[in-house]
Amino acid sequence: MFVLELTYTAPIERVDAALQDHVAWLKKEYEAGHFIAAGRKVPRDGGVIIATGMDRAAVEQLVAGDPFSVAGVCTYRITEFVATTTAPALEEYREQLPS
């Protein structure tokens, strides 16, 4: 599982100009089963996405195609973790530590 932290690197007007395409990209990735949750950070200087079902190389390729990345308005920090415990509603995403 991955925590994808976006940090805006451009004025908010440039971020907003790419927002509609970014939201369409998010929707496509939710439909593909890659994303569990996403939203803006507070204060609004970026966002956070929880991703699953991919390896790191696939995640790196995926975020490179985010319209925000393509427009050059954000950077990504990718943190991989093993979700060994979850809320009951997220039980299907629970993972096992490697042996």
PDB file of C-alpha atoms in Angstrom, residues 15-95:
ATOM      1  CA  VAL A  15      -3.057  24.081  -9.916  1.00  0.00           C
ATOM      2  CA  ASP A  16      -6.706  25.039 -10.433  1.00  0.00           C
ATOM      3  CA  ALA A  17      -6.175  25.155 -14.217  1.00  0.00           C
ATOM      4  CA  ALA A  18      -5.204  21.446 -14.130  1.00  0.00           C
ATOM      5  CA  LEU A  19      -7.730  20.438 -11.453  1.00  0.00           C
ATOM      6  CA  GLN A  20     -10.508  19.159 -13.734  1.00  0.00           C
ATOM      7  CA  ASP A  21      -8.103  16.820 -15.544  1.00  0.00           C
ATOM      8  CA  HIS A  22      -6.602  15.704 -12.210  1.00  0.00           C
ATOM      9  CA  VAL A  23     -10.069  14.846 -10.836  1.00  0.00           C
ATOM     10  CA  ALA A  24     -10.876  12.848 -13.996  1.00  0.00           C
ATOM     11  CA  TRP A  25      -7.577  10.986 -13.539  1.00  0.00           C
ATOM     12  CA  LEU A  26      -8.451  10.251  -9.889  1.00  0.00           C
ATOM     13  CA  LYS A  27     -11.858   8.905 -10.928  1.00  0.00           C
ATOM     14  CA  LYS A  28     -10.269   6.598 -13.497  1.00  0.00           C
ATOM     15  CA  GLU A  29      -7.844   5.231 -10.884  1.00  0.00           C
ATOM     16  CA  TYR A  30     -10.653   4.692  -8.350  1.00  0.00           C
ATOM     17  CA  GLU A  31     -12.527   2.712 -11.020  1.00  0.00           C
ATOM     18  CA  ALA A  32      -9.375   0.663 -11.698  1.00  0.00           C
ATOM     19  CA  GLY A  33      -9.203  -0.181  -7.978  1.00  0.00           C
ATOM     20  CA  HIS A  34      -5.896   1.621  -7.419  1.00  0.00           C
ATOM     21  CA  PHE A  35      -7.069   4.332  -5.022  1.00  0.00           C
ATOM     22  CA  ILE A  36      -8.865   3.982  -1.676  1.00  0.00           C
ATOM     23  CA  ALA A  37      -9.011   7.640  -0.593  1.00  0.00           C
ATOM     24  CA  ALA A  38      -7.778  11.059  -1.667  1.00  0.00           C
ATOM     25  CA  GLY A  39      -8.156  14.685  -0.682  1.00  0.00           C
ATOM     26  CA  ARG A  40      -6.623  18.104  -0.196  1.00  0.00           C
ATOM     27  CA  LYS A  41      -4.219  18.869   2.601  1.00  0.00           C
ATOM     28  CA  VAL A  42      -5.147  21.599   5.073  1.00  0.00           C
ATOM     29  CA  PRO A  43      -3.848  24.188   4.464  1.00  0.00           C
ATOM     30  CA  ARG A  44      -4.284  23.698   0.718  1.00  0.00           C
ATOM     31  CA  ASP A  45      -0.669  23.201  -0.305  1.00  0.00           C
ATOM     32  CA  GLY A  46      -1.099  19.750  -1.835  1.00  0.00           C
ATOM     33  CA  GLY A  47      -2.987  16.526  -1.326  1.00  0.00           C
ATOM     34  CA  VAL A  48      -2.828  12.923  -0.165  1.00  0.00           C
ATOM     35  CA  ILE A  49      -3.826   9.717  -1.967  1.00  0.00           C
ATOM     36  CA  ILE A  50      -3.962   6.196  -0.489  1.00  0.00           C
ATOM     37  CA  ALA A  51      -3.132   3.676  -3.220  1.00  0.00           C
ATOM     38  CA  THR A  52      -3.112  -0.114  -3.296  1.00  0.00           C
ATOM     39  CA  GLY A  53      -2.774  -3.121  -5.572  1.00  0.00           C
ATOM     40  CA  MET A  54       0.407  -2.079  -7.379  1.00  0.00           C
ATOM     41  CA  ASP A  55       4.150  -2.334  -6.968  1.00  0.00           C
ATOM     42  CA  ARG A  56       6.354   0.717  -6.553  1.00  0.00           C
ATOM     43  CA  ALA A  57       7.366   0.887 -10.223  1.00  0.00           C
ATOM     44  CA  ALA A  58       3.705   0.922 -11.258  1.00  0.00           C
ATOM     45  CA  VAL A  59       2.927   3.646  -8.711  1.00  0.00           C
ATOM     46  CA  GLU A  60       5.825   5.768  -9.961  1.00  0.00           C
ATOM     47  CA  GLN A  61       4.593   5.378 -13.533  1.00  0.00           C
ATOM     48  CA  LEU A  62       1.029   6.174 -12.464  1.00  0.00           C
ATOM     49  CA  VAL A  63       1.905   9.421 -10.672  1.00  0.00           C
ATOM     50  CA  ALA A  64       4.073  10.514 -13.606  1.00  0.00           C
ATOM     51  CA  GLY A  65       0.871  10.486 -15.675  1.00  0.00           C
ATOM     52  CA  ASP A  66      -1.155  12.560 -13.208  1.00  0.00           C
ATOM     53  CA  PRO A  67      -2.193  15.765 -15.024  1.00  0.00           C
ATOM     54  CA  PHE A  68      -0.753  17.689 -12.060  1.00  0.00           C
ATOM     55  CA  SER A  69       2.640  16.041 -12.719  1.00  0.00           C
ATOM     56  CA  VAL A  70       2.363  16.595 -16.466  1.00  0.00           C
ATOM     57  CA  ALA A  71       1.514  20.275 -15.885  1.00  0.00           C
ATOM     58  CA  GLY A  72       4.471  20.601 -13.504  1.00  0.00           C
ATOM     59  CA  VAL A  73       2.389  21.920 -10.617  1.00  0.00           C
ATOM     60  CA  CYS A  74       3.285  19.354  -7.946  1.00  0.00           C
ATOM     61  CA  THR A  75       5.835  16.886  -6.716  1.00  0.00           C
ATOM     62  CA  TYR A  76       5.055  13.494  -5.209  1.00  0.00           C
ATOM     63  CA  ARG A  77       6.464  11.851  -2.113  1.00  0.00           C
ATOM     64  CA  ILE A  78       5.739   8.115  -2.267  1.00  0.00           C
ATOM     65  CA  THR A  79       5.717   6.157   0.995  1.00  0.00           C
ATOM     66  CA  GLU A  80       5.189   2.398   0.838  1.00  0.00           C
ATOM     67  CA  PHE A  81       3.888   0.545   3.877  1.00  0.00           C
ATOM     68  CA  VAL A  82       2.393  -2.820   4.802  1.00  0.00           C
ATOM     69  CA  ALA A  83      -1.159  -2.347   6.110  1.00  0.00           C
ATOM     70  CA  THR A  84      -1.211  -5.147   8.675  1.00  0.00           C
ATOM     71  CA  THR A  85      -4.116  -3.636  10.589  1.00  0.00           C
ATOM     72  CA  THR A  86      -7.158  -1.806   9.253  1.00  0.00           C
ATOM     73  CA  ALA A  87     -10.595  -0.634  10.231  1.00  0.00           C
ATOM     74  CA  PRO A  88     -13.210  -3.351   9.611  1.00  0.00           C
ATOM     75  CA  ALA A  89     -14.485  -1.525   6.520  1.00  0.00           C
ATOM     76  CA  LEU A  90     -10.987  -1.794   4.988  1.00  0.00           C
ATOM     77  CA  GLU A  91     -10.363  -5.419   5.916  1.00  0.00           C
ATOM     78  CA  GLU A  92     -10.068  -6.450   2.263  1.00  0.00           C
ATOM     79  CA  TYR A  93      -6.925  -4.292   2.034  1.00  0.00           C
ATOM     80  CA  ARG A  94      -5.199  -5.879   5.038  1.00  0.00           C
ATOM     81  CA  GLU A  95      -1.729  -7.202   4.208  1.00  0.00           C
TER      82      GLU A  95
END
